[in-house]
PDB file of N, CA, C and O in Angstrom:
ATOM      1  N   MET A   1      14.728   1.270  -2.408  1.00 49.00           N
ATOM      2  CA  MET A   1      13.930   2.115  -1.545  1.00 49.00           C
ATOM      3  C   MET A   1      13.396   3.201  -2.258  1.00 49.00           C
ATOM      4  O   MET A   1      13.887   3.442  -3.515  1.00 49.00           O
ATOM      5  N   SER A   2      12.324   4.065  -1.863  1.00 47.00           N
ATOM      6  CA  SER A   2      11.899   5.077  -2.454  1.00 47.00           C
ATOM      7  C   SER A   2      12.895   6.092  -2.614  1.00 47.00           C
ATOM      8  O   SER A   2      13.744   6.525  -1.723  1.00 47.00           O
ATOM      9  N   ASP A   3      12.829   7.159  -3.806  1.00 50.00           N
ATOM     10  CA  ASP A   3      13.583   8.250  -3.864  1.00 50.00           C
ATOM     11  C   ASP A   3      12.549   9.240  -4.156  1.00 50.00           C
ATOM     12  O   ASP A   3      13.265  10.573  -3.990  1.00 50.00           O
ATOM     13  N   MET A   4      11.485   8.945  -3.893  1.00 54.00           N
ATOM     14  CA  MET A   4      10.484  10.342  -4.240  1.00 54.00           C
ATOM     15  C   MET A   4      10.404  10.958  -2.577  1.00 54.00           C
ATOM     16  O   MET A   4      10.169  10.138  -1.879  1.00 54.00           O
ATOM     17  N   SER A   5      10.435  12.172  -2.571  1.00 70.00           N
ATOM     18  CA  SER A   5      10.625  12.700  -1.320  1.00 70.00           C
ATOM     19  C   SER A   5       9.144  13.464  -1.068  1.00 70.00           C
ATOM     20  O   SER A   5       8.923  13.770   0.237  1.00 70.00           O
ATOM     21  N   GLU A   6       8.402  13.728  -1.683  1.00 85.00           N
ATOM     22  CA  GLU A   6       6.895  13.935  -1.535  1.00 85.00           C
ATOM     23  C   GLU A   6       6.097  12.823  -0.974  1.00 85.00           C
ATOM     24  O   GLU A   6       6.104  11.619  -1.521  1.00 85.00           O
ATOM     25  N   ARG A   7       5.012  13.106  -0.231  1.00 91.00           N
ATOM     26  CA  ARG A   7       4.178  12.092   0.124  1.00 91.00           C
ATOM     27  C   ARG A   7       3.212  11.935  -0.782  1.00 91.00           C
ATOM     28  O   ARG A   7       2.567  12.918  -1.287  1.00 91.00           O
ATOM     29  N   ILE A   8       2.870  10.684  -1.249  1.00 94.00           N
ATOM     30  CA  ILE A   8       1.966  10.160  -2.309  1.00 94.00           C
ATOM     31  C   ILE A   8       0.697   9.942  -1.528  1.00 94.00           C
ATOM     32  O   ILE A   8       0.631   8.811  -0.728  1.00 94.00           O
ATOM     33  N   GLU A   9      -0.671  10.359  -2.092  1.00 94.00           N
ATOM     34  CA  GLU A   9      -1.706  10.046  -1.340  1.00 94.00           C
ATOM     35  C   GLU A   9      -2.823   9.744  -2.288  1.00 94.00           C
ATOM     36  O   GLU A   9      -2.933  10.112  -3.275  1.00 94.00           O
ATOM     37  N   ARG A  10      -3.623   8.413  -2.183  1.00 94.00           N
ATOM     38  CA  ARG A  10      -4.639   8.060  -2.935  1.00 94.00           C
ATOM     39  C   ARG A  10      -5.925   7.699  -2.335  1.00 94.00           C
ATOM     40  O   ARG A  10      -5.800   7.332  -0.982  1.00 94.00           O
ATOM     41  N   ARG A  11      -6.916   7.830  -2.787  1.00 92.00           N
ATOM     42  CA  ARG A  11      -8.242   7.608  -2.146  1.00 92.00           C
ATOM     43  C   ARG A  11      -8.376   6.150  -2.239  1.00 92.00           C
ATOM     44  O   ARG A  11      -8.836   5.254  -1.517  1.00 92.00           O
ATOM     45  N   ARG A  12      -8.223   5.446  -3.460  1.00 94.00           N
ATOM     46  CA  ARG A  12      -7.996   3.882  -3.630  1.00 94.00           C
ATOM     47  C   ARG A  12      -6.447   3.336  -4.051  1.00 94.00           C
ATOM     48  O   ARG A  12      -5.927   4.111  -4.295  1.00 94.00           O
ATOM     49  N   ARG A  13      -6.268   2.018  -3.768  1.00 94.00           N
ATOM     50  CA  ARG A  13      -5.394   1.283  -4.210  1.00 94.00           C
ATOM     51  C   ARG A  13      -4.701   1.633  -5.627  1.00 94.00           C
ATOM     52  O   ARG A  13      -5.663   1.511  -6.321  1.00 94.00           O
ATOM     53  N   PRO A  14      -3.613   2.242  -5.699  1.00 96.00           N
ATOM     54  CA  PRO A  14      -3.095   2.193  -7.109  1.00 96.00           C
ATOM     55  C   PRO A  14      -2.997   1.054  -7.951  1.00 96.00           C
ATOM     56  O   PRO A  14      -2.764  -0.067  -7.141  1.00 96.00           O
ATOM     57  N   VAL A  15      -3.521   1.043  -9.089  1.00 94.00           N
ATOM     58  CA  VAL A  15      -3.307  -0.038  -9.894  1.00 94.00           C
ATOM     59  C   VAL A  15      -1.933  -0.486 -10.043  1.00 94.00           C
ATOM     60  O   VAL A  15      -1.651  -1.610 -10.047  1.00 94.00           O
ATOM     61  N   LYS A  16      -0.837   0.543 -10.158  1.00 96.00           N
ATOM     62  CA  LYS A  16       0.529   0.114 -10.397  1.00 96.00           C
ATOM     63  C   LYS A  16       1.153   1.365  -9.632  1.00 96.00           C
ATOM     64  O   LYS A  16       0.599   2.205  -9.105  1.00 96.00           O
ATOM     65  N   CYS A  17       2.598   0.810  -9.240  1.00 97.00           N
ATOM     66  CA  CYS A  17       3.311   1.843  -8.372  1.00 97.00           C
ATOM     67  C   CYS A  17       3.436   3.149  -9.250  1.00 97.00           C
ATOM     68  O   CYS A  17       4.076   3.188 -10.301  1.00 97.00           O
ATOM     69  N   PRO A  18       3.354   4.337  -8.638  1.00 96.00           N
ATOM     70  CA  PRO A  18       3.475   5.512  -9.231  1.00 96.00           C
ATOM     71  C   PRO A  18       4.843   6.090  -9.682  1.00 96.00           C
ATOM     72  O   PRO A  18       5.286   6.668 -10.296  1.00 96.00           O
ATOM     73  N   GLN A  19       5.858   5.208  -8.900  1.00 96.00           N
ATOM     74  CA  GLN A  19       7.226   5.404  -9.162  1.00 96.00           C
ATOM     75  C   GLN A  19       7.946   4.702 -10.018  1.00 96.00           C
ATOM     76  O   GLN A  19       8.569   5.107 -10.860  1.00 96.00           O
ATOM     77  N   CYS A  20       7.703   3.317  -9.934  1.00 97.00           N
ATOM     78  CA  CYS A  20       8.405   2.368 -10.841  1.00 97.00           C
ATOM     79  C   CYS A  20       7.489   1.603 -11.653  1.00 97.00           C
ATOM     80  O   CYS A  20       7.617   0.814 -12.762  1.00 97.00           O
ATOM     81  N   GLY A  21       6.283   1.657 -11.488  1.00 97.00           N
ATOM     82  CA  GLY A  21       5.021   1.087 -12.559  1.00 97.00           C
ATOM     83  C   GLY A  21       4.968  -0.160 -12.262  1.00 97.00           C
ATOM     84  O   GLY A  21       4.056  -0.924 -12.953  1.00 97.00           O
ATOM     85  N   HIS A  22       5.471  -0.904 -11.025  1.00 96.00           N
ATOM     86  CA  HIS A  22       5.383  -2.388 -10.732  1.00 96.00           C
ATOM     87  C   HIS A  22       3.649  -2.531 -10.196  1.00 96.00           C
ATOM     88  O   HIS A  22       3.281  -1.618  -9.883  1.00 96.00           O
ATOM     89  N   ARG A  23       3.341  -3.720 -10.699  1.00 95.00           N
ATOM     90  CA  ARG A  23       2.105  -4.152 -10.376  1.00 95.00           C
ATOM     91  C   ARG A  23       2.039  -5.392  -9.633  1.00 95.00           C
ATOM     92  O   ARG A  23       2.957  -6.289  -9.841  1.00 95.00           O
ATOM     93  N   PRO A  24       1.315  -5.873  -8.755  1.00 94.00           N
ATOM     94  CA  PRO A  24       0.250  -4.819  -8.249  1.00 94.00           C
ATOM     95  C   PRO A  24       0.907  -4.096  -6.906  1.00 94.00           C
ATOM     96  O   PRO A  24       1.969  -4.431  -6.472  1.00 94.00           O
ATOM     97  N   MET A  25       0.185  -3.088  -6.534  1.00 96.00           N
ATOM     98  CA  MET A  25       0.789  -2.400  -5.040  1.00 96.00           C
ATOM     99  C   MET A  25       0.195  -3.228  -3.925  1.00 96.00           C
ATOM    100  O   MET A  25      -1.136  -3.475  -4.047  1.00 96.00           O
ATOM    101  N   ALA A  26       0.678  -3.417  -3.058  1.00 97.00           N
ATOM    102  CA  ALA A  26       0.471  -4.490  -2.011  1.00 97.00           C
ATOM    103  C   ALA A  26      -0.236  -3.634  -0.871  1.00 97.00           C
ATOM    104  O   ALA A  26       0.093  -2.600  -0.531  1.00 97.00           O
ATOM    105  N   GLU A  27      -1.190  -4.166  -0.384  1.00 96.00           N
ATOM    106  CA  GLU A  27      -2.051  -3.546   0.697  1.00 96.00           C
ATOM    107  C   GLU A  27      -1.148  -4.031   1.929  1.00 96.00           C
ATOM    108  O   GLU A  27      -0.809  -5.136   2.155  1.00 96.00           O
ATOM    109  N   ILE A  28      -0.994  -2.970   2.971  1.00 96.00           N
ATOM    110  CA  ILE A  28      -0.042  -3.198   4.198  1.00 96.00           C
ATOM    111  C   ILE A  28      -1.125  -3.565   5.201  1.00 96.00           C
ATOM    112  O   ILE A  28      -2.097  -2.943   5.734  1.00 96.00           O
ATOM    113  N   LEU A  29      -1.024  -4.698   5.613  1.00 95.00           N
ATOM    114  CA  LEU A  29      -1.768  -5.325   6.676  1.00 95.00           C
ATOM    115  C   LEU A  29      -1.114  -5.178   8.032  1.00 95.00           C
ATOM    116  O   LEU A  29       0.178  -5.603   8.128  1.00 95.00           O
ATOM    117  N   TYR A  30      -1.599  -4.570   8.913  1.00 94.00           N
ATOM    118  CA  TYR A  30      -1.210  -4.044  10.243  1.00 94.00           C
ATOM    119  C   TYR A  30      -1.694  -4.915  11.529  1.00 94.00           C
ATOM    120  O   TYR A  30      -2.645  -5.701  11.027  1.00 94.00           O
ATOM    121  N   GLY A  31      -1.025  -5.068  12.537  1.00 91.00           N
ATOM    122  CA  GLY A  31      -1.548  -6.043  13.666  1.00 91.00           C
ATOM    123  C   GLY A  31      -0.629  -7.115  13.563  1.00 91.00           C
ATOM    124  O   GLY A  31       0.532  -7.153  13.175  1.00 91.00           O
ATOM    125  N   MET A  32      -1.205  -8.222  14.235  1.00 88.00           N
ATOM    126  CA  MET A  32      -0.520  -9.437  14.145  1.00 88.00           C
ATOM    127  C   MET A  32      -1.295 -10.749  13.773  1.00 88.00           C
ATOM    128  O   MET A  32      -1.848 -11.489  14.534  1.00 88.00           O
ATOM    129  N   PRO A  33      -1.158 -10.902  12.353  1.00 87.00           N
ATOM    130  CA  PRO A  33      -2.120 -11.562  11.713  1.00 87.00           C
ATOM    131  C   PRO A  33      -1.586 -12.843  12.047  1.00 87.00           C
ATOM    132  O   PRO A  33      -0.417 -13.187  11.958  1.00 87.00           O
ATOM    133  N   SER A  34      -2.592 -13.981  12.089  1.00 87.00           N
ATOM    134  CA  SER A  34      -2.151 -15.247  12.054  1.00 87.00           C
ATOM    135  C   SER A  34      -1.634 -15.921  10.654  1.00 87.00           C
ATOM    136  O   SER A  34      -2.329 -15.483   9.782  1.00 87.00           O
ATOM    137  N   SER A  35      -0.679 -16.578  10.371  1.00 84.00           N
ATOM    138  CA  SER A  35      -0.245 -17.159   9.177  1.00 84.00           C
ATOM    139  C   SER A  35      -1.035 -18.140   8.782  1.00 84.00           C
ATOM    140  O   SER A  35      -1.326 -19.153   9.871  1.00 84.00           O
ATOM    141  N   ASP A  36      -1.344 -18.200   7.631  1.00 92.00           N
ATOM    142  CA  ASP A  36      -2.037 -19.341   7.086  1.00 92.00           C
ATOM    143  C   ASP A  36      -1.844 -19.264   5.525  1.00 92.00           C
ATOM    144  O   ASP A  36      -1.282 -18.482   5.072  1.00 92.00           O
ATOM    145  N   SER A  37      -2.188 -20.291   4.863  1.00 95.00           N
ATOM    146  CA  SER A  37      -1.980 -20.536   3.336  1.00 95.00           C
ATOM    147  C   SER A  37      -2.510 -19.465   2.588  1.00 95.00           C
ATOM    148  O   SER A  37      -1.836 -18.808   1.656  1.00 95.00           O
ATOM    149  N   TRP A  38      -3.632 -19.096   2.798  1.00 94.00           N
ATOM    150  CA  TRP A  38      -4.109 -17.658   2.052  1.00 94.00           C
ATOM    151  C   TRP A  38      -3.214 -16.551   2.082  1.00 94.00           C
ATOM    152  O   TRP A  38      -2.920 -15.987   1.217  1.00 94.00           O
ATOM    153  N   LEU A  39      -3.035 -16.202   3.329  1.00 95.00           N
ATOM    154  CA  LEU A  39      -2.086 -14.903   3.570  1.00 95.00           C
ATOM    155  C   LEU A  39      -0.653 -15.020   3.072  1.00 95.00           C
ATOM    156  O   LEU A  39      -0.046 -14.178   2.317  1.00 95.00           O
ATOM    157  N   GLU A  40      -0.211 -16.358   3.178  1.00 95.00           N
ATOM    158  CA  GLU A  40       1.014 -16.675   2.730  1.00 95.00           C
ATOM    159  C   GLU A  40       1.017 -16.349   0.902  1.00 95.00           C
ATOM    160  O   GLU A  40       2.352 -15.983   0.517  1.00 95.00           O
ATOM    161  N   GLN A  41       0.086 -16.768   0.645  1.00 95.00           N
ATOM    162  CA  GLN A  41       0.059 -16.983  -1.134  1.00 95.00           C
ATOM    163  C   GLN A  41       0.034 -15.393  -1.420  1.00 95.00           C
ATOM    164  O   GLN A  41       0.504 -14.830  -2.476  1.00 95.00           O
ATOM    165  N   LYS A  42      -1.099 -14.330  -0.665  1.00 95.00           N
ATOM    166  CA  LYS A  42      -1.038 -13.359  -1.321  1.00 95.00           C
ATOM    167  C   LYS A  42       0.173 -12.328  -0.739  1.00 95.00           C
ATOM    168  O   LYS A  42       0.772 -11.563  -1.794  1.00 95.00           O
ATOM    169  N   ILE A  43       1.000 -12.655   0.092  1.00 94.00           N
ATOM    170  CA  ILE A  43       2.217 -12.243   0.546  1.00 94.00           C
ATOM    171  C   ILE A  43       3.184 -12.551  -0.907  1.00 94.00           C
ATOM    172  O   ILE A  43       3.882 -11.666  -1.518  1.00 94.00           O
ATOM    173  N   LYS A  44       3.311 -13.790  -1.185  1.00 94.00           N
ATOM    174  CA  LYS A  44       4.118 -14.375  -2.283  1.00 94.00           C
ATOM    175  C   LYS A  44       3.766 -13.530  -3.588  1.00 94.00           C
ATOM    176  O   LYS A  44       4.644 -13.226  -4.622  1.00 94.00           O
ATOM    177  N   GLU A  45       2.475 -13.327  -3.930  1.00 94.00           N
ATOM    178  CA  GLU A  45       1.856 -12.596  -4.874  1.00 94.00           C
ATOM    179  C   GLU A  45       2.057 -11.028  -5.055  1.00 94.00           C
ATOM    180  O   GLU A  45       1.820 -10.395  -6.185  1.00 94.00           O
ATOM    181  N   GLY A  46       2.558 -10.726  -3.939  1.00 94.00           N
ATOM    182  CA  GLY A  46       3.054  -9.139  -3.668  1.00 94.00           C
ATOM    183  C   GLY A  46       1.384  -8.280  -3.727  1.00 94.00           C
ATOM    184  O   GLY A  46       1.709  -6.862  -3.820  1.00 94.00           O
ATOM    185  N   ARG A  47       0.625  -8.885  -3.087  1.00 95.00           N
ATOM    186  CA  ARG A  47      -0.886  -8.136  -2.681  1.00 95.00           C
ATOM    187  C   ARG A  47      -0.870  -7.765  -1.257  1.00 95.00           C
ATOM    188  O   ARG A  47      -1.719  -6.830  -1.195  1.00 95.00           O
ATOM    189  N   ILE A  48      -0.340  -8.495  -0.619  1.00 96.00           N
ATOM    190  CA  ILE A  48      -0.037  -7.965   0.923  1.00 96.00           C
ATOM    191  C   ILE A  48       1.069  -7.965   1.426  1.00 96.00           C
ATOM    192  O   ILE A  48       1.939  -8.801   1.032  1.00 96.00           O
ATOM    193  N   THR A  49       1.520  -7.266   2.338  1.00 95.00           N
ATOM    194  CA  THR A  49       2.822  -6.935   3.011  1.00 95.00           C
ATOM    195  C   THR A  49       2.495  -6.627   4.341  1.00 95.00           C
ATOM    196  O   THR A  49       1.546  -6.068   4.562  1.00 95.00           O
ATOM    197  N   ILE A  50       3.395  -7.202   5.128  1.00 93.00           N
ATOM    198  CA  ILE A  50       3.084  -6.926   6.635  1.00 93.00           C
ATOM    199  C   ILE A  50       3.685  -5.613   7.235  1.00 93.00           C
ATOM    200  O   ILE A  50       4.704  -5.307   6.713  1.00 93.00           O
ATOM    201  N   GLY A  51       2.891  -4.817   7.820  1.00 93.00           N
ATOM    202  CA  GLY A  51       3.445  -3.572   8.415  1.00 93.00           C
ATOM    203  C   GLY A  51       3.769  -3.280   9.606  1.00 93.00           C
ATOM    204  O   GLY A  51       4.161  -2.536  10.164  1.00 93.00           O
ATOM    205  N   GLY A  52       3.308  -4.441  10.563  1.00 89.00           N
ATOM    206  CA  GLY A  52       3.927  -4.469  11.934  1.00 89.00           C
ATOM    207  C   GLY A  52       2.728  -4.321  12.664  1.00 89.00           C
ATOM    208  O   GLY A  52       1.757  -4.239  12.422  1.00 89.00           O
ATOM    209  N   CYS A  53       2.954  -4.333  14.253  1.00 89.00           N
ATOM    210  CA  CYS A  53       1.899  -4.293  15.186  1.00 89.00           C
ATOM    211  C   CYS A  53       1.605  -2.907  15.784  1.00 89.00           C
ATOM    212  O   CYS A  53       0.739  -2.742  16.458  1.00 89.00           O
ATOM    213  N   CYS A  54       2.451  -1.988  15.658  1.00 87.00           N
ATOM    214  CA  CYS A  54       2.350  -0.845  16.152  1.00 87.00           C
ATOM    215  C   CYS A  54       1.558   0.236  15.162  1.00 87.00           C
ATOM    216  O   CYS A  54       2.280   0.532  14.028  1.00 87.00           O
ATOM    217  N   ILE A  55       0.584   0.390  15.240  1.00 87.00           N
ATOM    218  CA  ILE A  55      -0.426   1.044  14.543  1.00 87.00           C
ATOM    219  C   ILE A  55      -0.785   2.390  14.867  1.00 87.00           C
ATOM    220  O   ILE A  55      -0.977   2.881  15.929  1.00 87.00           O
ATOM    221  N   ASP A  56      -0.405   3.301  13.651  1.00 86.00           N
ATOM    222  CA  ASP A  56      -0.662   4.831  13.891  1.00 86.00           C
ATOM    223  C   ASP A  56      -1.666   5.492  12.738  1.00 86.00           C
ATOM    224  O   ASP A  56      -1.629   4.718  11.919  1.00 86.00           O
ATOM    225  N   SER A  57      -2.475   6.333  13.057  1.00 84.00           N
ATOM    226  CA  SER A  57      -3.440   6.905  12.213  1.00 84.00           C
ATOM    227  C   SER A  57      -2.744   7.542  10.842  1.00 84.00           C
ATOM    228  O   SER A  57      -3.495   7.657   9.847  1.00 84.00           O
ATOM    229  N   ASN A  58      -1.439   7.750  10.992  1.00 89.00           N
ATOM    230  CA  ASN A  58      -0.715   8.331   9.798  1.00 89.00           C
ATOM    231  C   ASN A  58       0.339   7.138   9.007  1.00 89.00           C
ATOM    232  O   ASN A  58       1.037   7.520   8.390  1.00 89.00           O
ATOM    233  N   ASP A  59      -0.305   6.077   9.269  1.00 94.00           N
ATOM    234  CA  ASP A  59       0.412   5.033   8.353  1.00 94.00           C
ATOM    235  C   ASP A  59       0.126   4.871   7.186  1.00 94.00           C
ATOM    236  O   ASP A  59      -1.100   5.231   6.662  1.00 94.00           O
ATOM    237  N   PRO A  60       0.883   4.233   6.103  1.00 96.00           N
ATOM    238  CA  PRO A  60       0.694   4.051   4.656  1.00 96.00           C
ATOM    239  C   PRO A  60      -0.335   3.008   4.632  1.00 96.00           C
ATOM    240  O   PRO A  60      -0.255   2.184   5.391  1.00 96.00           O
ATOM    241  N   ALA A  61      -1.080   2.716   3.534  1.00 96.00           N
ATOM    242  CA  ALA A  61      -2.049   2.149   3.399  1.00 96.00           C
ATOM    243  C   ALA A  61      -1.434   0.997   2.242  1.00 96.00           C
ATOM    244  O   ALA A  61      -1.763  -0.312   2.270  1.00 96.00           O
ATOM    245  N   TRP A  62      -0.476   1.340   1.501  1.00 97.00           N
ATOM    246  CA  TRP A  62       0.070   0.626   0.383  1.00 97.00           C
ATOM    247  C   TRP A  62       1.483   0.473   0.298  1.00 97.00           C
ATOM    248  O   TRP A  62       2.065   1.636   0.317  1.00 97.00           O
ATOM    249  N   GLU A  63       2.070  -0.400  -0.311  1.00 97.00           N
ATOM    250  CA  GLU A  63       3.437  -0.566  -0.610  1.00 97.00           C
ATOM    251  C   GLU A  63       3.789  -1.114  -1.871  1.00 97.00           C
ATOM    252  O   GLU A  63       3.231  -2.152  -2.141  1.00 97.00           O
ATOM    253  N   CYS A  64       4.850  -0.758  -2.595  1.00 97.00           N
ATOM    254  CA  CYS A  64       5.325  -1.566  -3.667  1.00 97.00           C
ATOM    255  C   CYS A  64       6.409  -2.513  -3.161  1.00 97.00           C
ATOM    256  O   CYS A  64       7.232  -2.164  -2.652  1.00 97.00           O
ATOM    257  N   CYS A  65       6.275  -3.657  -3.694  1.00 95.00           N
ATOM    258  CA  CYS A  65       6.975  -4.607  -3.197  1.00 95.00           C
ATOM    259  C   CYS A  65       8.484  -4.695  -3.916  1.00 95.00           C
ATOM    260  O   CYS A  65       9.238  -5.366  -3.636  1.00 95.00           O
ATOM    261  N   LEU A  66       8.557  -4.103  -5.271  1.00 95.00           N
ATOM    262  CA  LEU A  66       9.791  -3.793  -6.042  1.00 95.00           C
ATOM    263  C   LEU A  66      10.582  -2.595  -5.333  1.00 95.00           C
ATOM    264  O   LEU A  66      11.723  -2.791  -5.093  1.00 95.00           O
ATOM    265  N   CYS A  67      10.106  -1.306  -5.244  1.00 96.00           N
ATOM    266  CA  CYS A  67      11.053  -0.204  -5.339  1.00 96.00           C
ATOM    267  C   CYS A  67      10.483   0.142  -3.542  1.00 96.00           C
ATOM    268  O   CYS A  67      11.354   1.120  -3.214  1.00 96.00           O
ATOM    269  N   GLY A  68       9.583  -0.296  -3.000  1.00 95.00           N
ATOM    270  CA  GLY A  68       9.312   0.310  -1.660  1.00 95.00           C
ATOM    271  C   GLY A  68       8.646   1.408  -1.409  1.00 95.00           C
ATOM    272  O   GLY A  68       8.507   1.977  -0.164  1.00 95.00           O
ATOM    273  N   LEU A  69       8.186   2.189  -2.419  1.00 97.00           N
ATOM    274  CA  LEU A  69       7.235   3.180  -2.166  1.00 97.00           C
ATOM    275  C   LEU A  69       6.067   3.027  -1.445  1.00 97.00           C
ATOM    276  O   LEU A  69       5.331   2.223  -1.557  1.00 97.00           O
ATOM    277  N   LYS A  70       5.900   3.828  -0.569  1.00 97.00           N
ATOM    278  CA  LYS A  70       4.695   3.906   0.507  1.00 97.00           C
ATOM    279  C   LYS A  70       3.766   4.773  -0.130  1.00 97.00           C
ATOM    280  O   LYS A  70       3.985   5.833  -0.333  1.00 97.00           O
ATOM    281  N   VAL A  71       2.383   4.580  -0.149  1.00 97.00           N
ATOM    282  CA  VAL A  71       1.151   5.461  -0.564  1.00 97.00           C
ATOM    283  C   VAL A  71       0.289   5.387   0.539  1.00 97.00           C
ATOM    284  O   VAL A  71      -0.085   4.307   1.222  1.00 97.00           O
ATOM    285  N   TYR A  72      -0.102   6.444   0.740  1.00 96.00           N
ATOM    286  CA  TYR A  72      -0.974   7.010   2.209  1.00 96.00           C
ATOM    287  C   TYR A  72      -2.454   7.095   1.485  1.00 96.00           C
ATOM    288  O   TYR A  72      -2.757   7.439   0.337  1.00 96.00           O
ATOM    289  N   ARG A  73      -3.463   6.474   2.395  1.00 94.00           N
ATOM    290  CA  ARG A  73      -4.750   6.524   1.972  1.00 94.00           C
ATOM    291  C   ARG A  73      -5.273   8.311   2.346  1.00 94.00           C
ATOM    292  O   ARG A  73      -4.969   8.662   3.540  1.00 94.00           O
ATOM    293  N   SER A  74      -6.009   8.762   1.369  1.00 90.00           N
ATOM    294  CA  SER A  74      -6.333  10.288   1.327  1.00 90.00           C
ATOM    295  C   SER A  74      -7.817  10.401   1.685  1.00 90.00           C
ATOM    296  O   SER A  74      -8.593   9.457   1.268  1.00 90.00           O
ATOM    297  N   THR A  75      -8.254  11.299   2.584  1.00 76.00           N
ATOM    298  CA  THR A  75      -9.427  11.394   2.633  1.00 76.00           C
ATOM    299  C   THR A  75      -9.736  12.877   2.072  1.00 76.00           C
ATOM    300  O   THR A  75     -11.034  13.467   2.121  1.00 76.00           O
ATOM    301  N   ASP A  76      -8.990  13.024   1.261  1.00 68.00           N
ATOM    302  CA  ASP A  76      -9.189  14.800   0.618  1.00 68.00           C
ATOM    303  C   ASP A  76     -10.027  14.464  -0.711  1.00 68.00           C
ATOM    304  O   ASP A  76      -9.586  13.735  -1.551  1.00 68.00           O
ATOM    305  N   ASP A  77     -11.175  15.062  -0.589  1.00 59.00           N
ATOM    306  CA  ASP A  77     -12.218  14.968  -1.426  1.00 59.00           C
ATOM    307  C   ASP A  77     -11.589  15.797  -2.847  1.00 59.00           C
ATOM    308  O   ASP A  77     -11.870  15.229  -4.119  1.00 59.00           O
ATOM    309  N   ARG A  78     -10.464  16.375  -2.964  1.00 59.00           N
ATOM    310  CA  ARG A  78      -9.958  16.925  -4.121  1.00 59.00           C
ATOM    311  C   ARG A  78      -9.370  15.767  -4.886  1.00 59.00           C
ATOM    312  O   ARG A  78      -9.109  15.887  -6.196  1.00 59.00           O
ATOM    313  N   LEU A  79      -8.944  14.510  -4.418  1.00 51.00           N
ATOM    314  CA  LEU A  79      -8.291  13.535  -5.186  1.00 51.00           C
ATOM    315  C   LEU A  79      -9.448  12.410  -5.360  1.00 51.00           C
ATOM    316  O   LEU A  79      -9.013  11.232  -5.534  1.00 51.00           O
ATOM    317  N   GLU A  80     -10.657  12.788  -5.487  1.00 51.00           N
ATOM    318  CA  GLU A  80     -11.744  11.828  -5.618  1.00 51.00           C
ATOM    319  C   GLU A  80     -11.236  10.867  -6.831  1.00 51.00           C
ATOM    320  O   GLU A  80     -11.934   9.600  -6.662  1.00 51.00           O
ATOM    321  N   GLY A  81     -11.028  11.350  -7.811  1.00 53.00           N
ATOM    322  CA  GLY A  81     -10.784  10.671  -9.151  1.00 53.00           C
ATOM    323  C   GLY A  81      -9.459   9.649  -8.880  1.00 53.00           C
ATOM    324  O   GLY A  81      -9.277   8.770  -9.861  1.00 53.00           O
ATOM    325  N   LEU A  82      -8.652   9.815  -8.101  1.00 51.00           N
ATOM    326  CA  LEU A  82      -7.415   9.059  -7.638  1.00 51.00           C
ATOM    327  C   LEU A  82      -7.574   7.646  -7.125  1.00 51.00           C
ATOM    328  O   LEU A  82      -8.323   7.657  -6.371  1.00 51.00           O
TER     329      LEU A  82
END
């Protein structure tokens, strides 16, 4: 699991995990998605992970499937290049 104590924010999905360097960072899919072969393949590839059905405006957007680091979507204009 993540050992970084600060909240990591990015405007776009990171190419690799800021903590361990693993690629790719998975997009967290919230809600109750129906299972199909496309979704199962993306989960297997580490491109999507399931975030649950309880959705909050402060939920992370991406997660590293290797170390578990969660990255939040920022709307801060100061992070425009990230």
